[in-house]
Each structure stands twice: as C-alpha cells, then as structure tokens.
Short mmCIF file of N, CA and C in Angstrom, two decimals:
data_model
loop_
_atom_site.label_atom_id
_atom_site.label_comp_id
_atom_site.label_asym_id
_atom_site.label_seq_id
_atom_site.Cartn_x
_atom_site.Cartn_y
_atom_site.Cartn_z
N MET A 30 93.96 89.71 102.07
CA MET A 30 94.79 90.84 102.41
C MET A 30 96.04 90.84 101.54
N LYS A 31 96.50 92.02 101.21
CA LYS A 31 97.75 92.16 100.48
C LYS A 31 98.91 91.93 101.45
N SER A 32 100.07 91.59 100.91
CA SER A 32 101.21 91.33 101.79
C SER A 32 102.35 92.29 101.50
N LEU A 33 103.15 92.51 102.53
CA LEU A 33 104.28 93.44 102.45
C LEU A 33 105.32 92.98 103.46
N GLU A 34 106.59 93.17 103.17
CA GLU A 34 107.64 92.81 104.11
C GLU A 34 108.38 94.05 104.57
N ILE A 35 108.60 94.11 105.88
CA ILE A 35 109.38 95.20 106.47
C ILE A 35 110.53 94.57 107.24
N VAL A 36 111.74 95.00 106.93
CA VAL A 36 112.94 94.50 107.60
C VAL A 36 113.31 95.49 108.69
N GLY A 37 113.42 95.02 109.92
CA GLY A 37 113.73 95.90 111.04
C GLY A 37 114.84 95.34 111.91
N PHE A 38 115.19 96.14 112.91
CA PHE A 38 116.27 95.79 113.84
C PHE A 38 115.78 96.02 115.26
N LYS A 39 116.15 95.12 116.18
CA LYS A 39 115.72 95.27 117.56
C LYS A 39 116.35 96.52 118.18
N ARG A 40 115.57 97.13 119.08
CA ARG A 40 116.06 98.33 119.76
C ARG A 40 116.70 97.91 121.08
N ALA A 41 117.93 98.36 121.28
CA ALA A 41 118.63 98.05 122.53
C ALA A 41 118.19 99.01 123.62
N ASN A 42 118.09 100.29 123.28
CA ASN A 42 117.74 101.30 124.27
C ASN A 42 116.36 101.86 123.95
N LEU A 43 115.52 101.94 124.96
CA LEU A 43 114.19 102.51 124.80
C LEU A 43 114.19 103.89 125.42
N GLY A 44 113.24 104.70 125.03
CA GLY A 44 113.13 106.03 125.63
C GLY A 44 113.05 107.13 124.59
N LYS A 45 112.79 108.31 125.11
CA LYS A 45 112.55 109.46 124.25
C LYS A 45 113.79 109.89 123.45
N VAL A 46 114.92 109.96 124.10
CA VAL A 46 116.14 110.43 123.43
C VAL A 46 116.56 109.44 122.35
N GLU A 47 116.51 108.16 122.66
CA GLU A 47 116.88 107.14 121.68
C GLU A 47 115.92 107.16 120.48
N SER A 48 114.63 107.35 120.74
CA SER A 48 113.64 107.42 119.66
C SER A 48 113.89 108.62 118.77
N GLN A 49 114.23 109.76 119.36
CA GLN A 49 114.52 110.97 118.58
C GLN A 49 115.76 110.78 117.71
N ASN A 50 116.76 110.09 118.24
CA ASN A 50 117.97 109.81 117.46
C ASN A 50 117.66 108.91 116.27
N LEU A 51 116.81 107.91 116.49
CA LEU A 51 116.43 107.01 115.39
C LEU A 51 115.67 107.77 114.30
N ARG A 52 114.74 108.64 114.70
CA ARG A 52 113.98 109.42 113.72
C ARG A 52 114.89 110.34 112.92
N ALA A 53 115.91 110.91 113.56
CA ALA A 53 116.85 111.80 112.88
C ALA A 53 117.67 111.03 111.84
N GLN A 54 117.87 109.73 112.06
CA GLN A 54 118.63 108.91 111.11
C GLN A 54 117.74 108.32 110.01
N GLY A 55 116.43 108.61 110.05
CA GLY A 55 115.52 108.12 109.01
C GLY A 55 114.84 106.81 109.34
N TYR A 56 114.75 106.47 110.61
CA TYR A 56 114.09 105.24 111.04
C TYR A 56 112.81 105.56 111.80
N VAL A 57 111.92 104.56 111.89
CA VAL A 57 110.68 104.70 112.63
C VAL A 57 110.71 103.72 113.81
N PRO A 58 110.66 104.21 115.05
CA PRO A 58 110.56 103.30 116.19
C PRO A 58 109.19 102.62 116.17
N SER A 59 109.16 101.31 116.40
CA SER A 59 107.92 100.56 116.31
C SER A 59 107.86 99.52 117.41
N VAL A 60 106.64 99.00 117.63
CA VAL A 60 106.41 97.97 118.63
C VAL A 60 105.50 96.91 118.03
N LEU A 61 105.79 95.65 118.33
CA LEU A 61 104.94 94.53 117.92
C LEU A 61 104.27 93.97 119.17
N TYR A 62 102.94 94.02 119.20
CA TYR A 62 102.16 93.54 120.34
C TYR A 62 101.44 92.25 119.97
N GLY A 63 100.82 91.62 120.96
CA GLY A 63 99.89 90.53 120.72
C GLY A 63 100.49 89.15 120.82
N GLY A 64 101.77 88.99 120.78
CA GLY A 64 102.40 87.68 120.89
C GLY A 64 102.73 87.37 122.35
N ASN A 65 103.70 86.50 122.53
CA ASN A 65 104.13 86.15 123.89
C ASN A 65 104.82 87.31 124.58
N GLU A 66 105.52 88.13 123.80
CA GLU A 66 106.22 89.28 124.38
C GLU A 66 106.15 90.44 123.41
N GLN A 67 106.37 91.63 123.91
CA GLN A 67 106.43 92.81 123.06
C GLN A 67 107.81 92.88 122.44
N VAL A 68 107.84 93.22 121.15
CA VAL A 68 109.12 93.35 120.46
C VAL A 68 109.27 94.80 120.04
N HIS A 69 110.27 95.48 120.56
CA HIS A 69 110.58 96.86 120.20
C HIS A 69 111.62 96.83 119.09
N PHE A 70 111.33 97.50 117.98
CA PHE A 70 112.25 97.49 116.85
C PHE A 70 112.16 98.81 116.11
N TYR A 71 113.05 98.98 115.14
CA TYR A 71 113.00 100.15 114.27
C TYR A 71 113.23 99.70 112.84
N ALA A 72 112.67 100.47 111.90
CA ALA A 72 112.78 100.13 110.48
C ALA A 72 112.90 101.42 109.68
N PRO A 73 113.47 101.36 108.47
CA PRO A 73 113.58 102.56 107.64
C PRO A 73 112.21 103.13 107.27
N THR A 74 112.11 104.44 107.27
CA THR A 74 110.85 105.13 107.00
C THR A 74 110.32 104.80 105.61
N MET A 75 111.18 104.62 104.64
CA MET A 75 110.76 104.38 103.26
C MET A 75 109.95 103.09 103.11
N LEU A 76 110.17 102.11 103.98
CA LEU A 76 109.45 100.84 103.88
C LEU A 76 107.98 100.98 104.26
N PHE A 77 107.61 102.06 104.94
CA PHE A 77 106.23 102.26 105.40
C PHE A 77 105.36 102.97 104.36
N ARG A 78 105.96 103.50 103.31
CA ARG A 78 105.22 104.32 102.35
C ARG A 78 104.05 103.56 101.73
N GLU A 79 104.30 102.37 101.21
CA GLU A 79 103.24 101.59 100.57
C GLU A 79 102.17 101.17 101.59
N LEU A 80 102.55 100.99 102.81
CA LEU A 80 101.64 100.55 103.86
C LEU A 80 100.71 101.66 104.33
N LEU A 81 101.21 102.89 104.38
CA LEU A 81 100.46 103.99 104.96
C LEU A 81 99.54 104.71 103.99
N PHE A 82 99.99 104.96 102.79
CA PHE A 82 99.27 105.84 101.89
C PHE A 82 98.35 105.07 100.95
N THR A 83 97.58 104.16 101.51
CA THR A 83 96.59 103.39 100.79
C THR A 83 95.50 102.99 101.77
N PRO A 84 94.26 102.84 101.32
CA PRO A 84 93.21 102.40 102.24
C PRO A 84 93.22 100.89 102.48
N ASP A 85 94.04 100.14 101.74
CA ASP A 85 94.05 98.68 101.82
C ASP A 85 94.64 98.19 103.13
N ILE A 86 94.28 96.95 103.47
CA ILE A 86 94.83 96.29 104.65
C ILE A 86 95.97 95.39 104.18
N PHE A 87 97.06 95.38 104.90
CA PHE A 87 98.21 94.58 104.53
C PHE A 87 98.53 93.57 105.62
N ASN A 88 98.87 92.34 105.20
CA ASN A 88 99.45 91.35 106.08
C ASN A 88 100.95 91.59 106.01
N VAL A 89 101.50 92.17 107.06
CA VAL A 89 102.90 92.59 107.05
C VAL A 89 103.77 91.48 107.63
N THR A 90 104.80 91.10 106.88
CA THR A 90 105.79 90.16 107.39
C THR A 90 106.94 90.99 107.94
N LEU A 91 107.09 90.96 109.26
CA LEU A 91 108.16 91.70 109.92
C LEU A 91 109.36 90.79 110.06
N ASN A 92 110.46 91.16 109.43
CA ASN A 92 111.70 90.41 109.54
C ASN A 92 112.61 91.20 110.46
N ILE A 93 112.64 90.80 111.73
CA ILE A 93 113.41 91.52 112.74
C ILE A 93 114.63 90.68 113.10
N GLU A 94 115.75 91.06 112.51
CA GLU A 94 117.03 90.38 112.71
C GLU A 94 116.91 88.87 112.51
N GLY A 95 116.23 88.47 111.42
CA GLY A 95 116.13 87.05 111.07
C GLY A 95 114.88 86.36 111.57
N THR A 96 114.22 86.90 112.58
CA THR A 96 112.99 86.31 113.09
C THR A 96 111.81 86.94 112.37
N GLU A 97 110.93 86.10 111.82
CA GLU A 97 109.80 86.62 111.06
C GLU A 97 108.52 86.52 111.88
N TYR A 98 107.72 87.59 111.80
CA TYR A 98 106.42 87.67 112.46
C TYR A 98 105.39 88.10 111.43
N ASN A 99 104.18 87.54 111.49
CA ASN A 99 103.06 88.02 110.68
C ASN A 99 102.27 89.00 111.53
N ALA A 100 101.96 90.16 110.96
CA ALA A 100 101.30 91.20 111.74
C ALA A 100 100.46 92.09 110.82
N ILE A 101 99.64 92.94 111.46
CA ILE A 101 98.94 94.00 110.75
C ILE A 101 99.29 95.30 111.43
N LEU A 102 99.23 96.38 110.67
CA LEU A 102 99.48 97.70 111.23
C LEU A 102 98.26 98.10 112.05
N GLN A 103 98.46 98.30 113.35
CA GLN A 103 97.34 98.63 114.24
C GLN A 103 97.15 100.13 114.36
N GLU A 104 98.23 100.86 114.58
CA GLU A 104 98.10 102.31 114.77
C GLU A 104 99.40 103.01 114.40
N THR A 105 99.26 104.26 113.95
CA THR A 105 100.42 105.08 113.61
C THR A 105 100.30 106.44 114.27
N GLN A 106 101.43 107.06 114.48
CA GLN A 106 101.46 108.42 115.01
C GLN A 106 102.30 109.28 114.07
N PHE A 107 101.77 110.47 113.77
CA PHE A 107 102.45 111.39 112.87
C PHE A 107 102.83 112.66 113.61
N HIS A 108 103.90 113.31 113.13
CA HIS A 108 104.33 114.58 113.69
C HIS A 108 103.25 115.62 113.42
N PRO A 109 102.89 116.47 114.40
CA PRO A 109 101.79 117.42 114.20
C PRO A 109 102.07 118.53 113.20
N VAL A 110 103.34 118.84 112.94
CA VAL A 110 103.66 119.95 112.04
C VAL A 110 104.04 119.47 110.65
N ASN A 111 104.99 118.54 110.55
CA ASN A 111 105.48 118.16 109.23
C ASN A 111 104.91 116.83 108.73
N ASP A 112 103.98 116.22 109.45
CA ASP A 112 103.29 114.99 109.04
C ASP A 112 104.22 113.81 108.74
N SER A 113 105.37 113.76 109.35
CA SER A 113 106.23 112.60 109.16
C SER A 113 105.84 111.52 110.18
N LEU A 114 106.04 110.27 109.82
CA LEU A 114 105.71 109.15 110.68
C LEU A 114 106.69 109.10 111.84
N ILE A 115 106.17 109.10 113.08
CA ILE A 115 107.06 109.06 114.24
C ILE A 115 106.97 107.77 115.04
N HIS A 116 105.88 106.98 114.83
CA HIS A 116 105.77 105.72 115.57
C HIS A 116 104.75 104.81 114.89
N ALA A 117 104.96 103.51 114.97
CA ALA A 117 104.03 102.53 114.40
C ALA A 117 103.84 101.38 115.38
N ASP A 118 102.59 100.95 115.53
CA ASP A 118 102.26 99.79 116.36
C ASP A 118 101.74 98.68 115.46
N PHE A 119 102.26 97.48 115.65
CA PHE A 119 101.82 96.32 114.89
C PHE A 119 101.18 95.32 115.84
N LEU A 120 100.17 94.60 115.34
CA LEU A 120 99.51 93.55 116.09
C LEU A 120 99.86 92.23 115.44
N GLU A 121 100.45 91.32 116.22
CA GLU A 121 100.86 90.03 115.68
C GLU A 121 99.63 89.17 115.39
N ILE A 122 99.65 88.54 114.22
CA ILE A 122 98.56 87.64 113.84
C ILE A 122 98.92 86.24 114.33
N ILE A 123 98.09 85.73 115.24
CA ILE A 123 98.28 84.39 115.78
C ILE A 123 97.18 83.51 115.20
N PRO A 124 97.52 82.37 114.57
CA PRO A 124 96.48 81.50 113.99
C PRO A 124 95.44 81.10 115.04
N GLY A 125 94.16 81.24 114.68
CA GLY A 125 93.07 80.88 115.59
C GLY A 125 92.63 81.99 116.50
N LYS A 126 93.33 83.14 116.50
CA LYS A 126 92.96 84.27 117.36
C LYS A 126 92.35 85.37 116.50
N GLU A 127 91.21 85.92 116.97
CA GLU A 127 90.53 86.96 116.21
C GLU A 127 91.24 88.30 116.36
N ILE A 128 91.14 89.12 115.29
CA ILE A 128 91.71 90.47 115.32
C ILE A 128 90.62 91.47 115.00
N LYS A 129 90.82 92.70 115.44
CA LYS A 129 89.92 93.80 115.12
C LYS A 129 90.69 94.75 114.21
N VAL A 130 90.05 95.14 113.08
CA VAL A 130 90.73 95.98 112.10
C VAL A 130 89.68 96.79 111.35
N GLU A 131 90.12 97.91 110.76
CA GLU A 131 89.23 98.73 109.94
C GLU A 131 89.41 98.35 108.48
N VAL A 132 88.28 98.05 107.82
CA VAL A 132 88.27 97.60 106.43
C VAL A 132 87.66 98.70 105.57
N PRO A 133 88.26 99.03 104.41
CA PRO A 133 87.70 100.07 103.55
C PRO A 133 86.35 99.66 102.95
N VAL A 134 85.51 100.67 102.71
CA VAL A 134 84.20 100.47 102.10
C VAL A 134 84.31 100.84 100.63
N LYS A 135 83.75 99.99 99.76
CA LYS A 135 83.77 100.24 98.33
C LYS A 135 82.32 100.29 97.84
N LEU A 136 81.92 101.44 97.29
CA LEU A 136 80.57 101.59 96.74
C LEU A 136 80.55 101.06 95.32
N THR A 137 79.54 100.22 95.02
CA THR A 137 79.42 99.67 93.67
C THR A 137 78.07 100.04 93.08
N GLY A 138 78.05 100.25 91.79
CA GLY A 138 76.82 100.57 91.08
C GLY A 138 76.56 102.06 91.01
N THR A 139 75.58 102.42 90.19
CA THR A 139 75.14 103.81 90.07
C THR A 139 73.73 103.89 90.63
N SER A 140 73.53 104.75 91.62
CA SER A 140 72.23 104.79 92.28
C SER A 140 71.19 105.50 91.42
N ALA A 141 69.94 105.13 91.66
CA ALA A 141 68.83 105.73 90.94
C ALA A 141 68.71 107.21 91.28
N GLY A 142 69.01 107.58 92.52
CA GLY A 142 68.95 108.98 92.94
C GLY A 142 69.96 109.85 92.23
N VAL A 143 71.15 109.32 91.97
CA VAL A 143 72.18 110.08 91.26
C VAL A 143 71.76 110.27 89.80
N MET A 144 71.10 109.26 89.23
CA MET A 144 70.62 109.37 87.85
C MET A 144 69.54 110.45 87.71
N LYS A 145 68.82 110.72 88.81
CA LYS A 145 67.77 111.75 88.81
C LYS A 145 68.33 113.14 89.13
N GLY A 146 69.63 113.22 89.42
CA GLY A 146 70.24 114.51 89.69
C GLY A 146 70.72 114.70 91.11
N GLY A 147 70.62 113.68 91.96
CA GLY A 147 71.08 113.78 93.34
C GLY A 147 72.58 113.66 93.45
N LYS A 148 73.08 113.88 94.67
CA LYS A 148 74.53 113.83 94.90
C LYS A 148 74.83 112.72 95.90
N MET A 149 75.73 111.80 95.52
CA MET A 149 76.13 110.70 96.40
C MET A 149 77.07 111.25 97.47
N ASN A 150 76.78 110.91 98.72
CA ASN A 150 77.58 111.38 99.84
C ASN A 150 77.99 110.15 100.65
N GLN A 151 79.31 109.79 100.60
CA GLN A 151 79.81 108.64 101.35
C GLN A 151 80.22 109.12 102.73
N LYS A 152 79.52 108.64 103.75
CA LYS A 152 79.76 109.11 105.11
C LYS A 152 80.79 108.27 105.85
N LEU A 153 80.86 106.98 105.55
CA LEU A 153 81.83 106.09 106.18
C LEU A 153 82.81 105.56 105.13
N ARG A 154 84.09 105.74 105.36
CA ARG A 154 85.11 105.24 104.44
C ARG A 154 85.64 103.88 104.90
N LYS A 155 85.54 103.59 106.22
CA LYS A 155 86.04 102.32 106.76
C LYS A 155 85.06 101.79 107.79
N LEU A 156 84.99 100.47 107.89
CA LEU A 156 84.17 99.79 108.89
C LEU A 156 85.07 99.00 109.82
N ARG A 157 84.77 99.03 111.10
CA ARG A 157 85.53 98.25 112.09
C ARG A 157 84.95 96.84 112.12
N VAL A 158 85.79 95.83 111.86
CA VAL A 158 85.34 94.45 111.84
C VAL A 158 86.22 93.60 112.74
N GLN A 159 85.69 92.41 113.11
CA GLN A 159 86.43 91.47 113.95
C GLN A 159 86.27 90.08 113.36
N GLY A 160 87.36 89.34 113.32
CA GLY A 160 87.33 87.98 112.81
C GLY A 160 88.74 87.41 112.72
N LEU A 161 88.81 86.17 112.26
CA LEU A 161 90.12 85.57 112.03
C LEU A 161 90.79 86.27 110.85
N ALA A 162 92.10 86.36 110.87
CA ALA A 162 92.84 87.11 109.85
C ALA A 162 92.55 86.60 108.45
N GLU A 163 92.38 85.29 108.29
CA GLU A 163 92.13 84.75 106.94
C GLU A 163 90.71 85.05 106.45
N ASN A 164 89.80 85.43 107.36
CA ASN A 164 88.42 85.72 106.98
C ASN A 164 88.15 87.21 106.76
N ILE A 165 89.09 88.07 107.10
CA ILE A 165 88.91 89.51 106.94
C ILE A 165 89.00 89.85 105.45
N PRO A 166 87.98 90.50 104.88
CA PRO A 166 88.03 90.83 103.45
C PRO A 166 88.95 92.02 103.17
N ASP A 167 89.36 92.16 101.91
CA ASP A 167 90.17 93.32 101.50
C ASP A 167 89.35 94.60 101.59
N TYR A 168 88.07 94.50 101.26
CA TYR A 168 87.15 95.64 101.36
C TYR A 168 85.73 95.11 101.47
N VAL A 169 84.81 95.97 101.91
CA VAL A 169 83.41 95.61 102.03
C VAL A 169 82.66 96.27 100.88
N ASN A 170 82.00 95.48 100.05
CA ASN A 170 81.23 96.00 98.93
C ASN A 170 79.86 96.46 99.41
N VAL A 171 79.47 97.67 99.03
CA VAL A 171 78.14 98.19 99.34
C VAL A 171 77.47 98.54 98.02
N ASP A 172 76.35 97.86 97.71
CA ASP A 172 75.63 98.11 96.47
C ASP A 172 74.69 99.29 96.68
N VAL A 173 74.85 100.33 95.87
CA VAL A 173 74.04 101.54 96.01
C VAL A 173 73.07 101.75 94.84
N THR A 174 72.84 100.71 94.02
CA THR A 174 71.99 100.88 92.85
C THR A 174 70.54 101.18 93.22
N GLU A 175 70.07 100.74 94.37
CA GLU A 175 68.67 100.94 94.76
C GLU A 175 68.44 102.27 95.50
N LEU A 176 69.50 103.03 95.80
CA LEU A 176 69.35 104.27 96.57
C LEU A 176 68.66 105.34 95.72
N ASP A 177 67.57 105.88 96.28
CA ASP A 177 66.83 106.94 95.60
C ASP A 177 67.14 108.26 96.27
N LEU A 178 66.59 109.34 95.79
CA LEU A 178 66.81 110.68 96.36
C LEU A 178 66.40 110.70 97.83
N GLY A 179 67.28 111.20 98.67
CA GLY A 179 66.98 111.34 100.10
C GLY A 179 67.11 110.05 100.90
N LYS A 180 67.52 108.96 100.31
CA LYS A 180 67.64 107.67 100.99
C LYS A 180 69.09 107.40 101.34
N SER A 181 69.29 106.47 102.29
CA SER A 181 70.64 106.10 102.69
C SER A 181 70.72 104.60 102.95
N VAL A 182 71.92 104.07 102.90
CA VAL A 182 72.17 102.67 103.26
C VAL A 182 72.96 102.68 104.56
N LYS A 183 72.51 101.84 105.51
CA LYS A 183 73.12 101.82 106.84
C LYS A 183 73.94 100.56 107.04
N VAL A 184 74.78 100.58 108.06
CA VAL A 184 75.66 99.46 108.35
C VAL A 184 74.85 98.19 108.63
N GLY A 185 73.70 98.32 109.27
CA GLY A 185 72.86 97.17 109.59
C GLY A 185 72.36 96.41 108.38
N ALA A 186 72.35 97.03 107.20
CA ALA A 186 71.87 96.38 105.98
C ALA A 186 72.92 95.47 105.35
N LEU A 187 74.15 95.51 105.84
CA LEU A 187 75.21 94.69 105.26
C LEU A 187 75.19 93.28 105.83
N LYS A 188 75.54 92.31 105.00
CA LYS A 188 75.65 90.92 105.41
C LYS A 188 77.13 90.58 105.55
N ALA A 189 77.50 90.10 106.73
CA ALA A 189 78.89 89.75 107.00
C ALA A 189 79.03 88.24 107.05
N GLU A 190 79.98 87.69 106.29
CA GLU A 190 80.23 86.26 106.28
C GLU A 190 81.59 85.99 106.92
N ASN A 191 81.61 85.18 107.97
CA ASN A 191 82.82 84.74 108.68
C ASN A 191 83.53 85.86 109.42
N PHE A 192 82.89 87.01 109.58
CA PHE A 192 83.43 88.09 110.41
C PHE A 192 82.27 88.89 110.96
N VAL A 193 82.54 89.70 111.98
CA VAL A 193 81.51 90.49 112.66
C VAL A 193 81.81 91.96 112.42
N ILE A 194 80.78 92.73 112.07
CA ILE A 194 80.94 94.17 111.90
C ILE A 194 80.70 94.84 113.25
N LEU A 195 81.68 95.56 113.74
CA LEU A 195 81.60 96.20 115.06
C LEU A 195 81.04 97.62 115.01
N THR A 196 81.05 98.24 113.84
CA THR A 196 80.51 99.59 113.69
C THR A 196 79.01 99.54 113.96
N ALA A 197 78.48 100.57 114.63
CA ALA A 197 77.07 100.61 115.01
C ALA A 197 76.18 100.44 113.78
N ALA A 198 75.13 99.61 113.91
CA ALA A 198 74.25 99.29 112.79
C ALA A 198 73.46 100.49 112.31
N SER A 199 73.27 101.51 113.14
CA SER A 199 72.47 102.67 112.75
C SER A 199 73.26 103.72 111.98
N ASN A 200 74.57 103.56 111.85
CA ASN A 200 75.40 104.53 111.13
C ASN A 200 75.17 104.42 109.63
N PRO A 201 74.92 105.57 108.96
CA PRO A 201 74.77 105.52 107.51
C PRO A 201 76.13 105.41 106.82
N ILE A 202 76.20 104.60 105.76
CA ILE A 202 77.43 104.45 104.99
C ILE A 202 77.43 105.46 103.85
N ALA A 203 76.31 105.52 103.13
CA ALA A 203 76.20 106.45 102.00
C ALA A 203 74.76 106.90 101.87
N SER A 204 74.58 108.10 101.37
CA SER A 204 73.23 108.63 101.15
C SER A 204 73.24 109.45 99.87
N VAL A 205 72.04 109.65 99.32
CA VAL A 205 71.89 110.48 98.13
C VAL A 205 71.18 111.75 98.56
N GLU A 206 71.88 112.87 98.47
CA GLU A 206 71.31 114.16 98.87
C GLU A 206 70.50 114.74 97.72
N ILE A 207 69.43 115.43 98.10
CA ILE A 207 68.59 116.10 97.11
C ILE A 207 69.17 117.50 96.89
N PRO A 208 69.54 117.86 95.65
CA PRO A 208 70.08 119.19 95.42
C PRO A 208 68.99 120.26 95.57
N ARG A 209 69.42 121.46 95.86
CA ARG A 209 68.49 122.56 96.09
C ARG A 209 67.57 122.80 94.90
N ALA A 210 68.08 122.65 93.71
CA ALA A 210 67.28 122.90 92.50
C ALA A 210 66.12 121.91 92.36
N LEU A 211 66.28 120.70 92.90
CA LEU A 211 65.24 119.69 92.79
C LEU A 211 64.25 119.68 93.96
N ARG A 212 64.59 120.34 95.06
CA ARG A 212 63.75 120.27 96.26
C ARG A 212 62.34 120.76 96.04
N GLY A 213 62.16 121.82 95.31
CA GLY A 213 60.83 122.35 95.09
C GLY A 213 60.04 121.60 94.03
N THR A 214 60.72 120.91 93.14
CA THR A 214 60.02 120.24 92.04
C THR A 214 59.59 118.81 92.36
N LEU A 215 60.11 118.22 93.46
CA LEU A 215 59.79 116.83 93.75
C LEU A 215 58.34 116.64 94.18
N GLY A 216 57.76 117.57 94.87
CA GLY A 216 56.41 117.45 95.35
C GLY A 216 55.36 117.62 94.27
N LYS A 217 55.70 118.19 93.15
CA LYS A 217 54.72 118.49 92.09
C LYS A 217 54.47 117.31 91.18
#
C-alpha cells in the first residue's frame, strides 16, 4: 500500500452546526474507528486530494495533535450539488487484525477477442477483499490474454494469496463483446 500523512486536530464540539462551521473554514470533519475509542477530528480539505482522486489504496498516517495512528480510508461523503468532501471515516489498522477493503482491478495483456475485432468491457473496477493490512495488494492483476469473443473472466477464476476475495465468485470482471458487424460472419 502507498502511504500518506494527514495532520488533524481533535474536535471539541460535535454536532451539525460545528461541522458546518468547520466545512466553511476549509476543513473536513472526520472520525477514526476500530481502535480502543473513536477519535473525532478535523483536517484541511487539501490533504485529502491525493487520497480521494486515485483508485489506489493508501496506508494513512493520521497525526492528530501529536498522536499518530495508522489507518485506511473506509468511507467518504460528498455534497450532492457541488461534490465537495463533507465527511471522511477512517479505520484504524491494528497489527494482527484483519481489515476489509476494496482493491482496484488491473487488466493485463491483450485478449485474443480484441485482436479479432471485439470490444473489451471491464465490468468490475474494484474487488472487496479481507486480510491483514500487510497482505492486502495494491491491485489485483487479471490476465485477459486468453479471452476470446463473447467470453468473460469471473471473480472465481482469480487466485488469492494471503487474503480472501469477498466479491461473489459468479460476478464477471471483464468480457469481450462481439461487435454487430462481426455477429453475422462468425457462424460462416
């Protein structure tokens, strides 16, 4: 996992009005779960940019008034109109405790179906996995070189080492669609 540091400050007052005041000043109200206690804090919005606008998973070091926590970003909430970040939830990484996280899928190779004129259609961009934080991969590689026209690769075909894939095994990850121009010529 990639790493990132976010410097935050503990929140003295909780509630809707206090959260709105923090957002107006350019901060994001956040919560850290999973440890011995919940930690309510706020951090500048600019520090979240690298964390949010990428498919990668980050091991976030939260520096909250001198106390450091290792965590991952669990969930975010955005404003429905202007798409600004209004809340972030972090899950504390505790050594020896498993975490559940979504890992990006990376397609590798050029499929035989695409070489024949088909169109690659990636149906799943992320897979839900569970495991120890040190065993979670940056991404899951899916080899599509053997995919022919009209075929698909499913989650059940993947091999997971030191982690468990929670996404249903019957879900297709990628498929090669047959274009309309080729549909009539394949049978001949």
